Short mmCIF file of N, CA and C in Angstrom, two decimals:
data_model
loop_
_atom_site.label_atom_id
_atom_site.label_comp_id
_atom_site.label_asym_id
_atom_site.label_seq_id
_atom_site.Cartn_x
_atom_site.Cartn_y
_atom_site.Cartn_z
N UNK L 150 -3.77 6.25 18.33
CA UNK L 150 -4.89 6.78 19.09
C UNK L 150 -6.17 6.20 18.51
N UNK L 151 -6.98 5.49 19.30
CA UNK L 151 -8.24 4.95 18.77
C UNK L 151 -9.08 6.06 18.14
N UNK L 152 -9.55 5.82 16.94
CA UNK L 152 -10.35 6.81 16.23
C UNK L 152 -9.53 7.84 15.48
N UNK L 153 -8.21 7.81 15.64
CA UNK L 153 -7.35 8.79 15.00
C UNK L 153 -7.08 8.50 13.53
N UNK L 154 -6.98 7.22 13.20
CA UNK L 154 -6.69 6.83 11.82
C UNK L 154 -7.97 6.89 11.00
N UNK L 155 -7.96 7.74 9.99
CA UNK L 155 -9.18 7.92 9.20
C UNK L 155 -8.86 8.32 7.78
N UNK L 156 -9.84 8.11 6.92
CA UNK L 156 -9.76 8.54 5.53
C UNK L 156 -10.73 9.70 5.40
N UNK L 157 -10.26 10.83 4.92
CA UNK L 157 -11.10 12.01 4.84
C UNK L 157 -11.44 12.39 3.42
N UNK L 158 -12.65 12.90 3.25
CA UNK L 158 -13.09 13.45 1.96
C UNK L 158 -13.22 14.95 2.14
N UNK L 159 -12.55 15.71 1.25
CA UNK L 159 -12.55 17.17 1.34
C UNK L 159 -13.17 17.75 0.08
N UNK L 160 -14.08 18.69 0.25
CA UNK L 160 -14.65 19.43 -0.87
C UNK L 160 -13.68 20.58 -1.17
N UNK L 161 -12.98 20.46 -2.29
CA UNK L 161 -11.95 21.45 -2.61
C UNK L 161 -12.52 22.83 -2.94
N UNK L 162 -13.79 22.87 -3.37
CA UNK L 162 -14.37 24.17 -3.69
C UNK L 162 -14.70 24.97 -2.43
N UNK L 163 -14.95 24.29 -1.31
CA UNK L 163 -15.26 24.99 -0.06
C UNK L 163 -14.17 24.79 0.99
N UNK L 164 -13.17 23.98 0.66
CA UNK L 164 -12.08 23.67 1.58
C UNK L 164 -12.61 23.14 2.92
N UNK L 165 -13.62 22.27 2.83
CA UNK L 165 -14.20 21.74 4.06
C UNK L 165 -14.25 20.21 4.01
N UNK L 166 -14.14 19.61 5.19
CA UNK L 166 -14.22 18.16 5.31
C UNK L 166 -15.68 17.75 5.16
N UNK L 167 -15.95 16.90 4.19
CA UNK L 167 -17.30 16.44 3.90
C UNK L 167 -17.61 15.17 4.70
N UNK L 168 -16.57 14.31 4.82
CA UNK L 168 -16.79 13.02 5.47
C UNK L 168 -15.47 12.48 6.00
N UNK L 169 -15.53 11.80 7.12
CA UNK L 169 -14.39 11.08 7.67
C UNK L 169 -14.80 9.64 7.92
N UNK L 170 -14.00 8.72 7.42
CA UNK L 170 -14.22 7.30 7.68
C UNK L 170 -13.15 6.87 8.67
N UNK L 171 -13.57 6.59 9.90
CA UNK L 171 -12.65 6.15 10.94
C UNK L 171 -12.34 4.67 10.72
N UNK L 172 -11.07 4.36 10.68
CA UNK L 172 -10.66 2.97 10.49
C UNK L 172 -10.67 2.25 11.83
N UNK L 173 -11.31 1.07 11.88
CA UNK L 173 -11.40 0.33 13.14
C UNK L 173 -10.03 -0.15 13.63
N UNK L 174 -9.95 -0.46 14.91
CA UNK L 174 -8.69 -0.85 15.55
C UNK L 174 -8.11 -2.15 14.99
N UNK L 175 -8.96 -3.02 14.43
CA UNK L 175 -8.44 -4.26 13.86
C UNK L 175 -7.95 -4.06 12.43
N UNK L 176 -8.12 -2.86 11.90
CA UNK L 176 -7.63 -2.50 10.56
C UNK L 176 -6.44 -1.56 10.68
N UNK L 177 -6.59 -0.49 11.42
CA UNK L 177 -5.48 0.43 11.71
C UNK L 177 -4.94 0.02 13.08
N UNK L 178 -3.91 -0.82 13.05
CA UNK L 178 -3.32 -1.38 14.26
C UNK L 178 -2.50 -0.32 14.99
N UNK L 179 -2.14 -0.55 16.24
CA UNK L 179 -1.29 0.42 16.94
C UNK L 179 0.04 0.69 16.22
N UNK L 180 0.51 -0.26 15.42
CA UNK L 180 1.77 -0.09 14.70
C UNK L 180 1.58 0.44 13.27
N UNK L 181 0.33 0.60 12.83
CA UNK L 181 0.05 0.97 11.44
C UNK L 181 0.61 2.34 11.09
N UNK L 182 1.18 2.40 9.89
CA UNK L 182 1.64 3.66 9.30
C UNK L 182 0.91 3.76 7.96
N UNK L 183 -0.18 4.52 7.92
CA UNK L 183 -0.94 4.72 6.69
C UNK L 183 -0.12 5.59 5.76
N UNK L 184 -0.03 5.16 4.49
CA UNK L 184 0.85 5.86 3.59
C UNK L 184 0.14 6.18 2.28
N UNK L 185 0.48 5.50 1.20
CA UNK L 185 -0.11 5.81 -0.11
C UNK L 185 -1.57 5.36 -0.18
N UNK L 186 -2.35 6.08 -0.98
CA UNK L 186 -3.76 5.73 -1.19
C UNK L 186 -4.10 5.90 -2.67
N UNK L 187 -4.93 4.99 -3.17
CA UNK L 187 -5.47 5.09 -4.52
C UNK L 187 -6.96 4.80 -4.44
N UNK L 188 -7.73 5.52 -5.25
CA UNK L 188 -9.19 5.37 -5.26
C UNK L 188 -9.61 4.70 -6.56
N UNK L 189 -10.46 3.69 -6.42
CA UNK L 189 -10.99 2.90 -7.55
C UNK L 189 -12.50 3.10 -7.56
N UNK L 190 -12.99 3.90 -8.49
CA UNK L 190 -14.43 4.18 -8.54
C UNK L 190 -15.22 3.14 -9.33
N UNK L 191 -14.56 2.09 -9.82
CA UNK L 191 -15.26 1.08 -10.62
C UNK L 191 -15.76 -0.09 -9.79
N UNK L 192 -15.42 -0.15 -8.52
CA UNK L 192 -15.86 -1.24 -7.66
C UNK L 192 -16.73 -0.72 -6.54
N UNK L 193 -17.63 -1.58 -6.08
CA UNK L 193 -18.60 -1.25 -5.03
C UNK L 193 -19.50 -0.12 -5.52
N UNK L 194 -20.43 0.29 -4.70
CA UNK L 194 -21.42 1.29 -5.12
C UNK L 194 -20.83 2.69 -5.27
N UNK L 195 -19.87 3.03 -4.42
CA UNK L 195 -19.30 4.38 -4.47
C UNK L 195 -17.79 4.36 -4.62
N UNK L 196 -17.23 3.20 -4.85
CA UNK L 196 -15.78 3.09 -5.00
C UNK L 196 -15.11 2.46 -3.80
N UNK L 197 -13.82 2.20 -3.99
CA UNK L 197 -13.01 1.55 -2.98
C UNK L 197 -11.68 2.31 -2.89
N UNK L 198 -11.18 2.46 -1.68
CA UNK L 198 -9.85 3.04 -1.48
C UNK L 198 -8.89 1.93 -1.07
N UNK L 199 -7.67 1.99 -1.60
CA UNK L 199 -6.60 1.07 -1.22
C UNK L 199 -5.52 1.90 -0.55
N UNK L 200 -5.10 1.49 0.64
CA UNK L 200 -4.12 2.25 1.42
C UNK L 200 -3.02 1.29 1.88
N UNK L 201 -1.77 1.72 1.78
CA UNK L 201 -0.69 0.88 2.29
C UNK L 201 -0.52 1.07 3.79
N UNK L 202 -0.26 -0.05 4.48
CA UNK L 202 0.22 0.00 5.86
C UNK L 202 1.72 -0.24 5.76
N UNK L 203 2.48 0.82 5.85
CA UNK L 203 3.93 0.79 5.66
C UNK L 203 4.68 0.62 6.98
N UNK L 204 4.05 0.06 7.96
CA UNK L 204 4.60 -0.04 9.31
C UNK L 204 6.08 -0.41 9.35
N UNK L 205 6.79 0.23 10.27
CA UNK L 205 8.19 -0.08 10.52
C UNK L 205 8.34 -1.21 11.54
N UNK L 206 7.27 -1.46 12.32
CA UNK L 206 7.41 -2.40 13.43
C UNK L 206 6.29 -3.44 13.54
N UNK L 207 5.29 -3.37 12.71
CA UNK L 207 4.19 -4.32 12.78
C UNK L 207 3.94 -4.93 11.42
N UNK L 208 2.87 -5.71 11.32
CA UNK L 208 2.58 -6.35 10.03
C UNK L 208 2.17 -5.32 8.97
N UNK L 209 2.68 -5.52 7.78
CA UNK L 209 2.31 -4.66 6.66
C UNK L 209 1.11 -5.28 5.96
N UNK L 210 0.38 -4.45 5.21
CA UNK L 210 -0.82 -4.93 4.53
C UNK L 210 -1.27 -3.89 3.52
N UNK L 211 -2.27 -4.27 2.75
CA UNK L 211 -3.02 -3.31 1.95
C UNK L 211 -4.38 -3.21 2.61
N UNK L 212 -4.74 -2.00 3.00
CA UNK L 212 -6.03 -1.75 3.65
C UNK L 212 -7.01 -1.33 2.57
N UNK L 213 -8.21 -1.91 2.63
CA UNK L 213 -9.25 -1.63 1.64
C UNK L 213 -10.43 -0.99 2.37
N UNK L 214 -10.97 0.09 1.79
CA UNK L 214 -12.10 0.80 2.40
C UNK L 214 -13.21 0.94 1.37
N UNK L 215 -14.40 0.46 1.72
CA UNK L 215 -15.60 0.66 0.90
C UNK L 215 -16.07 2.09 1.14
N UNK L 216 -16.05 2.92 0.11
CA UNK L 216 -16.33 4.34 0.30
C UNK L 216 -17.80 4.65 0.56
N UNK L 217 -18.71 3.73 0.27
CA UNK L 217 -20.12 3.96 0.58
C UNK L 217 -20.43 3.61 2.03
N UNK L 218 -20.01 2.41 2.43
CA UNK L 218 -20.37 1.93 3.77
C UNK L 218 -19.36 2.32 4.84
N UNK L 219 -18.13 2.62 4.44
CA UNK L 219 -17.08 2.90 5.41
C UNK L 219 -16.43 1.64 5.97
N UNK L 220 -16.90 0.46 5.55
CA UNK L 220 -16.29 -0.79 6.01
C UNK L 220 -14.84 -0.84 5.52
N UNK L 221 -13.96 -1.39 6.35
CA UNK L 221 -12.55 -1.47 6.00
C UNK L 221 -11.99 -2.81 6.45
N UNK L 222 -10.99 -3.30 5.68
CA UNK L 222 -10.38 -4.58 6.01
C UNK L 222 -8.94 -4.59 5.52
N UNK L 223 -8.15 -5.51 6.08
CA UNK L 223 -6.75 -5.70 5.71
C UNK L 223 -6.64 -6.87 4.75
N UNK L 224 -5.81 -6.72 3.71
CA UNK L 224 -5.53 -7.80 2.78
C UNK L 224 -4.01 -7.98 2.69
N UNK L 225 -3.60 -9.21 2.39
CA UNK L 225 -2.19 -9.60 2.33
C UNK L 225 -1.48 -9.23 3.63
N UNK L 226 -2.18 -9.33 4.72
CA UNK L 226 -1.68 -8.96 6.04
C UNK L 226 -0.45 -9.80 6.41
N UNK L 227 0.71 -9.14 6.46
CA UNK L 227 1.95 -9.81 6.79
C UNK L 227 2.55 -10.67 5.69
N UNK L 228 1.97 -10.64 4.50
CA UNK L 228 2.46 -11.44 3.38
C UNK L 228 3.84 -10.93 2.94
N UNK L 229 4.75 -11.82 2.50
CA UNK L 229 6.09 -11.37 2.07
C UNK L 229 6.06 -10.30 0.97
N UNK L 230 5.04 -10.26 0.14
CA UNK L 230 4.99 -9.26 -0.94
C UNK L 230 4.83 -7.84 -0.42
N UNK L 231 4.27 -7.67 0.78
CA UNK L 231 4.05 -6.33 1.33
C UNK L 231 5.05 -5.97 2.42
N UNK L 232 5.97 -6.88 2.73
CA UNK L 232 6.93 -6.61 3.80
C UNK L 232 8.29 -6.20 3.23
N UNK L 233 9.10 -5.62 4.10
CA UNK L 233 10.45 -5.22 3.71
C UNK L 233 11.27 -6.46 3.38
N UNK L 234 12.16 -6.31 2.43
CA UNK L 234 13.04 -7.39 2.02
C UNK L 234 14.16 -7.53 3.05
N UNK L 235 14.30 -8.72 3.60
CA UNK L 235 15.34 -8.96 4.61
C UNK L 235 16.71 -8.59 4.06
N UNK L 236 17.48 -7.85 4.84
CA UNK L 236 18.83 -7.48 4.44
C UNK L 236 18.91 -6.36 3.42
N UNK L 237 17.77 -5.78 3.06
CA UNK L 237 17.76 -4.70 2.06
C UNK L 237 18.55 -3.50 2.59
N UNK L 238 19.45 -2.98 1.78
CA UNK L 238 20.24 -1.81 2.16
C UNK L 238 20.14 -0.76 1.06
N UNK L 239 19.33 0.28 1.29
CA UNK L 239 19.23 1.33 0.28
C UNK L 239 20.44 2.28 0.33
N UNK L 240 20.73 2.85 -0.82
CA UNK L 240 21.79 3.85 -0.93
C UNK L 240 21.16 5.15 -1.37
N UNK L 241 21.46 6.22 -0.65
CA UNK L 241 20.93 7.54 -0.97
C UNK L 241 22.11 8.49 -1.12
N UNK L 242 22.21 9.12 -2.26
CA UNK L 242 23.30 10.05 -2.56
C UNK L 242 24.66 9.42 -2.25
N UNK L 243 24.82 8.15 -2.65
CA UNK L 243 26.09 7.47 -2.51
C UNK L 243 26.40 6.94 -1.12
N UNK L 244 25.45 7.04 -0.20
CA UNK L 244 25.67 6.58 1.17
C UNK L 244 24.61 5.56 1.56
N UNK L 245 24.98 4.53 2.35
CA UNK L 245 23.96 3.57 2.80
C UNK L 245 23.01 4.25 3.79
N UNK L 246 21.73 3.97 3.65
CA UNK L 246 20.72 4.53 4.55
C UNK L 246 20.49 3.51 5.66
N UNK L 247 20.96 3.83 6.85
CA UNK L 247 20.89 2.95 8.00
C UNK L 247 20.35 3.74 9.18
N UNK L 248 19.50 3.10 9.99
CA UNK L 248 19.07 3.71 11.26
C UNK L 248 20.27 3.73 12.19
N UNK L 249 20.58 4.90 12.74
CA UNK L 249 21.71 5.04 13.65
C UNK L 249 21.24 5.74 14.93
N UNK L 250 20.57 4.98 15.81
CA UNK L 250 20.09 5.60 17.04
C UNK L 250 21.25 6.04 17.93
N UNK L 251 21.03 7.11 18.70
CA UNK L 251 22.08 7.66 19.56
C UNK L 251 22.52 6.64 20.61
N UNK L 252 21.58 5.87 21.12
CA UNK L 252 21.91 4.91 22.18
C UNK L 252 21.52 3.50 21.77
N UNK L 253 22.02 3.04 20.65
CA UNK L 253 21.68 1.69 20.21
C UNK L 253 22.49 1.25 19.02
N UNK L 254 22.21 0.06 18.59
CA UNK L 254 22.90 -0.52 17.46
C UNK L 254 22.31 -0.02 16.14
N UNK L 255 23.16 0.22 15.15
CA UNK L 255 22.64 0.55 13.81
C UNK L 255 21.80 -0.61 13.28
N UNK L 256 20.81 -0.30 12.48
CA UNK L 256 19.95 -1.34 11.91
C UNK L 256 19.51 -0.92 10.52
N UNK L 257 19.08 -1.90 9.77
CA UNK L 257 18.58 -1.63 8.42
C UNK L 257 17.28 -0.84 8.49
N UNK L 258 17.06 -0.02 7.50
CA UNK L 258 15.85 0.79 7.34
C UNK L 258 14.82 -0.10 6.66
N UNK L 259 13.82 -0.59 7.41
CA UNK L 259 12.87 -1.57 6.88
C UNK L 259 11.45 -1.01 6.86
N UNK L 260 11.00 -0.63 5.68
CA UNK L 260 9.65 -0.09 5.49
C UNK L 260 8.93 -1.02 4.53
N UNK L 261 7.72 -1.43 4.88
CA UNK L 261 6.95 -2.34 4.05
C UNK L 261 6.23 -1.64 2.91
N UNK L 262 5.07 -2.19 2.55
CA UNK L 262 4.28 -1.72 1.41
C UNK L 262 4.21 -0.20 1.39
N UNK L 263 4.45 0.37 0.23
CA UNK L 263 4.50 1.83 0.14
C UNK L 263 3.85 2.32 -1.14
N UNK L 264 4.49 2.14 -2.28
CA UNK L 264 3.96 2.66 -3.54
C UNK L 264 2.77 1.87 -4.04
N UNK L 265 1.77 2.58 -4.58
CA UNK L 265 0.57 1.97 -5.16
C UNK L 265 0.25 2.64 -6.50
N UNK L 266 -0.27 1.86 -7.43
CA UNK L 266 -0.77 2.41 -8.69
C UNK L 266 -1.84 1.47 -9.25
N UNK L 267 -2.92 2.06 -9.77
CA UNK L 267 -3.95 1.29 -10.47
C UNK L 267 -3.54 1.15 -11.92
N UNK L 268 -3.73 -0.04 -12.48
CA UNK L 268 -3.34 -0.20 -13.88
C UNK L 268 -4.40 0.39 -14.80
N UNK L 269 -4.03 0.62 -16.05
CA UNK L 269 -4.89 1.27 -17.04
C UNK L 269 -6.16 0.46 -17.31
N UNK L 270 -6.09 -0.85 -17.14
CA UNK L 270 -7.26 -1.71 -17.40
C UNK L 270 -8.14 -1.85 -16.16
N UNK L 271 -7.69 -1.26 -15.06
CA UNK L 271 -8.42 -1.24 -13.79
C UNK L 271 -8.73 -2.64 -13.29
N UNK L 272 -7.78 -3.56 -13.50
CA UNK L 272 -7.98 -4.90 -12.95
C UNK L 272 -6.87 -5.32 -11.99
N UNK L 273 -5.78 -4.51 -11.90
CA UNK L 273 -4.68 -4.86 -11.01
C UNK L 273 -4.19 -3.64 -10.25
N UNK L 274 -3.72 -3.90 -9.05
CA UNK L 274 -3.06 -2.88 -8.23
C UNK L 274 -1.58 -3.22 -8.20
N UNK L 275 -0.75 -2.28 -8.65
CA UNK L 275 0.69 -2.44 -8.61
C UNK L 275 1.16 -1.92 -7.26
N UNK L 276 2.15 -2.59 -6.66
CA UNK L 276 2.65 -2.12 -5.38
C UNK L 276 4.08 -2.58 -5.17
N UNK L 277 4.74 -1.91 -4.23
CA UNK L 277 6.11 -2.24 -3.87
C UNK L 277 6.34 -1.83 -2.43
N UNK L 278 7.31 -2.46 -1.80
CA UNK L 278 7.76 -2.03 -0.48
C UNK L 278 8.88 -1.02 -0.67
N UNK L 279 8.95 -0.05 0.22
CA UNK L 279 10.02 0.94 0.13
C UNK L 279 11.38 0.27 0.32
N UNK L 280 11.42 -0.73 1.19
CA UNK L 280 12.68 -1.44 1.44
C UNK L 280 12.74 -2.72 0.59
N UNK L 281 12.66 -2.53 -0.70
CA UNK L 281 12.73 -3.62 -1.66
C UNK L 281 12.86 -3.04 -3.06
N UNK L 282 13.35 -3.85 -3.97
CA UNK L 282 13.38 -3.45 -5.37
C UNK L 282 12.40 -4.29 -6.19
N UNK L 283 11.60 -5.12 -5.54
CA UNK L 283 10.67 -6.00 -6.24
C UNK L 283 9.36 -5.26 -6.50
N UNK L 284 8.75 -5.59 -7.62
CA UNK L 284 7.48 -5.00 -8.02
C UNK L 284 6.45 -6.11 -8.10
N UNK L 285 5.28 -5.87 -7.51
CA UNK L 285 4.19 -6.84 -7.49
C UNK L 285 2.92 -6.21 -8.04
N UNK L 286 1.98 -7.06 -8.44
CA UNK L 286 0.61 -6.63 -8.72
C UNK L 286 -0.33 -7.70 -8.19
N UNK L 287 -1.56 -7.28 -7.92
CA UNK L 287 -2.58 -8.17 -7.36
C UNK L 287 -3.93 -7.79 -7.96
N UNK L 288 -4.82 -8.74 -8.04
CA UNK L 288 -6.16 -8.52 -8.58
C UNK L 288 -6.95 -7.55 -7.71
N UNK L 289 -7.51 -6.53 -8.36
CA UNK L 289 -8.37 -5.59 -7.64
C UNK L 289 -9.66 -6.27 -7.17
N UNK L 290 -10.19 -7.18 -7.97
CA UNK L 290 -11.39 -7.91 -7.56
C UNK L 290 -11.13 -8.70 -6.28
N UNK L 291 -9.96 -9.31 -6.19
CA UNK L 291 -9.63 -10.09 -4.99
C UNK L 291 -9.49 -9.18 -3.77
N UNK L 292 -8.84 -8.04 -3.93
CA UNK L 292 -8.70 -7.11 -2.80
C UNK L 292 -10.05 -6.56 -2.35
N UNK L 293 -10.91 -6.26 -3.30
CA UNK L 293 -12.20 -5.63 -2.98
C UNK L 293 -13.21 -6.61 -2.40
N UNK L 294 -12.92 -7.90 -2.48
CA UNK L 294 -13.82 -8.92 -1.90
C UNK L 294 -13.47 -9.08 -0.42
N UNK L 295 -14.25 -8.46 0.43
CA UNK L 295 -13.96 -8.43 1.86
C UNK L 295 -13.82 -9.83 2.45
N UNK L 296 -14.56 -10.77 1.93
CA UNK L 296 -14.61 -12.10 2.55
C UNK L 296 -13.68 -13.12 1.90
N UNK L 297 -12.96 -12.73 0.87
CA UNK L 297 -12.01 -13.64 0.23
C UNK L 297 -10.79 -13.78 1.12
N UNK L 298 -10.44 -15.01 1.50
CA UNK L 298 -9.28 -15.19 2.39
C UNK L 298 -7.98 -14.73 1.74
N UNK L 299 -7.03 -14.32 2.57
CA UNK L 299 -5.74 -13.85 2.07
C UNK L 299 -5.02 -14.90 1.23
N UNK L 300 -5.22 -16.17 1.54
CA UNK L 300 -4.59 -17.24 0.75
C UNK L 300 -5.07 -17.15 -0.70
N UNK L 301 -6.36 -16.90 -0.90
CA UNK L 301 -6.92 -16.77 -2.25
C UNK L 301 -6.46 -15.47 -2.91
N UNK L 302 -6.37 -14.40 -2.14
CA UNK L 302 -5.87 -13.13 -2.69
C UNK L 302 -4.44 -13.31 -3.16
N UNK L 303 -3.62 -13.98 -2.36
CA UNK L 303 -2.21 -14.21 -2.70
C UNK L 303 -2.06 -15.02 -3.98
N UNK L 304 -3.03 -15.85 -4.29
CA UNK L 304 -2.96 -16.63 -5.53
C UNK L 304 -3.08 -15.75 -6.77
N UNK L 305 -3.57 -14.52 -6.62
CA UNK L 305 -3.69 -13.59 -7.75
C UNK L 305 -2.47 -12.69 -7.89
N UNK L 306 -1.50 -12.83 -6.96
CA UNK L 306 -0.28 -12.02 -7.01
C UNK L 306 0.58 -12.37 -8.21
N UNK L 307 1.23 -11.33 -8.74
CA UNK L 307 2.26 -11.51 -9.76
C UNK L 307 3.52 -10.80 -9.27
N UNK L 308 4.63 -11.52 -9.29
CA UNK L 308 5.92 -10.93 -8.95
C UNK L 308 6.56 -10.52 -10.27
N UNK L 309 6.70 -9.22 -10.48
CA UNK L 309 7.25 -8.70 -11.74
C UNK L 309 8.77 -8.54 -11.69
N UNK L 310 9.37 -9.00 -10.60
CA UNK L 310 10.83 -9.06 -10.52
C UNK L 310 11.47 -7.80 -9.96
N UNK L 311 12.78 -7.79 -10.07
CA UNK L 311 13.61 -6.71 -9.58
C UNK L 311 13.56 -5.54 -10.56
N UNK L 312 13.17 -4.37 -10.08
CA UNK L 312 13.08 -3.20 -10.96
C UNK L 312 14.36 -2.38 -10.94
N UNK L 313 15.37 -2.84 -10.23
CA UNK L 313 16.73 -2.30 -10.18
C UNK L 313 16.86 -0.97 -9.42
N UNK L 314 15.82 -0.55 -8.76
CA UNK L 314 15.90 0.66 -7.94
C UNK L 314 14.81 0.59 -6.87
N UNK L 315 15.00 1.33 -5.81
CA UNK L 315 13.98 1.46 -4.78
C UNK L 315 13.20 2.73 -5.07
N UNK L 316 11.92 2.73 -4.69
CA UNK L 316 11.06 3.86 -5.02
C UNK L 316 10.06 4.09 -3.90
N UNK L 317 9.83 5.35 -3.59
CA UNK L 317 8.88 5.70 -2.55
C UNK L 317 7.44 5.73 -3.06
N UNK L 318 7.21 5.85 -4.32
CA UNK L 318 5.85 5.92 -4.84
C UNK L 318 5.76 5.36 -6.24
N UNK L 319 4.53 5.09 -6.66
CA UNK L 319 4.26 4.60 -8.00
C UNK L 319 3.10 5.39 -8.59
N UNK L 320 3.06 5.46 -9.91
CA UNK L 320 1.91 6.05 -10.62
C UNK L 320 1.87 5.41 -12.00
N UNK L 321 0.69 5.39 -12.59
CA UNK L 321 0.53 4.85 -13.93
C UNK L 321 -0.16 5.90 -14.80
N UNK L 322 -0.06 5.70 -16.13
CA UNK L 322 -0.72 6.64 -17.03
C UNK L 322 -1.72 5.90 -17.93
N UNK L 323 -2.39 6.65 -18.78
CA UNK L 323 -3.44 6.11 -19.66
C UNK L 323 -2.89 5.18 -20.73
N UNK L 324 -1.58 5.20 -20.97
CA UNK L 324 -0.97 4.30 -21.95
C UNK L 324 -0.48 2.99 -21.30
N UNK L 325 -0.73 2.83 -20.02
CA UNK L 325 -0.32 1.62 -19.32
C UNK L 325 1.11 1.63 -18.82
N UNK L 326 1.76 2.79 -18.82
CA UNK L 326 3.13 2.88 -18.32
C UNK L 326 3.10 3.08 -16.81
N UNK L 327 4.07 2.48 -16.15
CA UNK L 327 4.18 2.59 -14.70
C UNK L 327 5.41 3.43 -14.37
N UNK L 328 5.23 4.40 -13.51
CA UNK L 328 6.32 5.31 -13.12
C UNK L 328 6.63 5.11 -11.64
#
């Protein structure tokens, strides 16, 4: 729904919405599935939000929002690091997790970029696709630069390899550990 995808700021002491940043249609696509979000207060005047587009049917990306201006943009749009791994088959409680529609063919469960975590040094964003066991990180400076082309952003990517499990979310702590 145009205007439906937004980032909201809530004052927890009054339980009221203070601000809503509506994401434009070229950022929140008709196929977009907004998922994890992390806030980085060290960049831009009021901080930057990073949001995963975990779409099941469209291009995946990391969406970046300038919290002062409300400007938003997509980074790594459709890049292999943010997309589901081809042929990925997750196992849950000893059973393969497969889409089994009532009137159709079974298919793999393919979810793109999902988990996000800011590193302790505040210079990299860790991320993973739900339908993958690979772990990546990317430069926060590159993501926060609205005008830096995706090709240049991708040059800051690090593939940290197979983490041996699939995970729906990520978090980091003050000692630099990633969970």
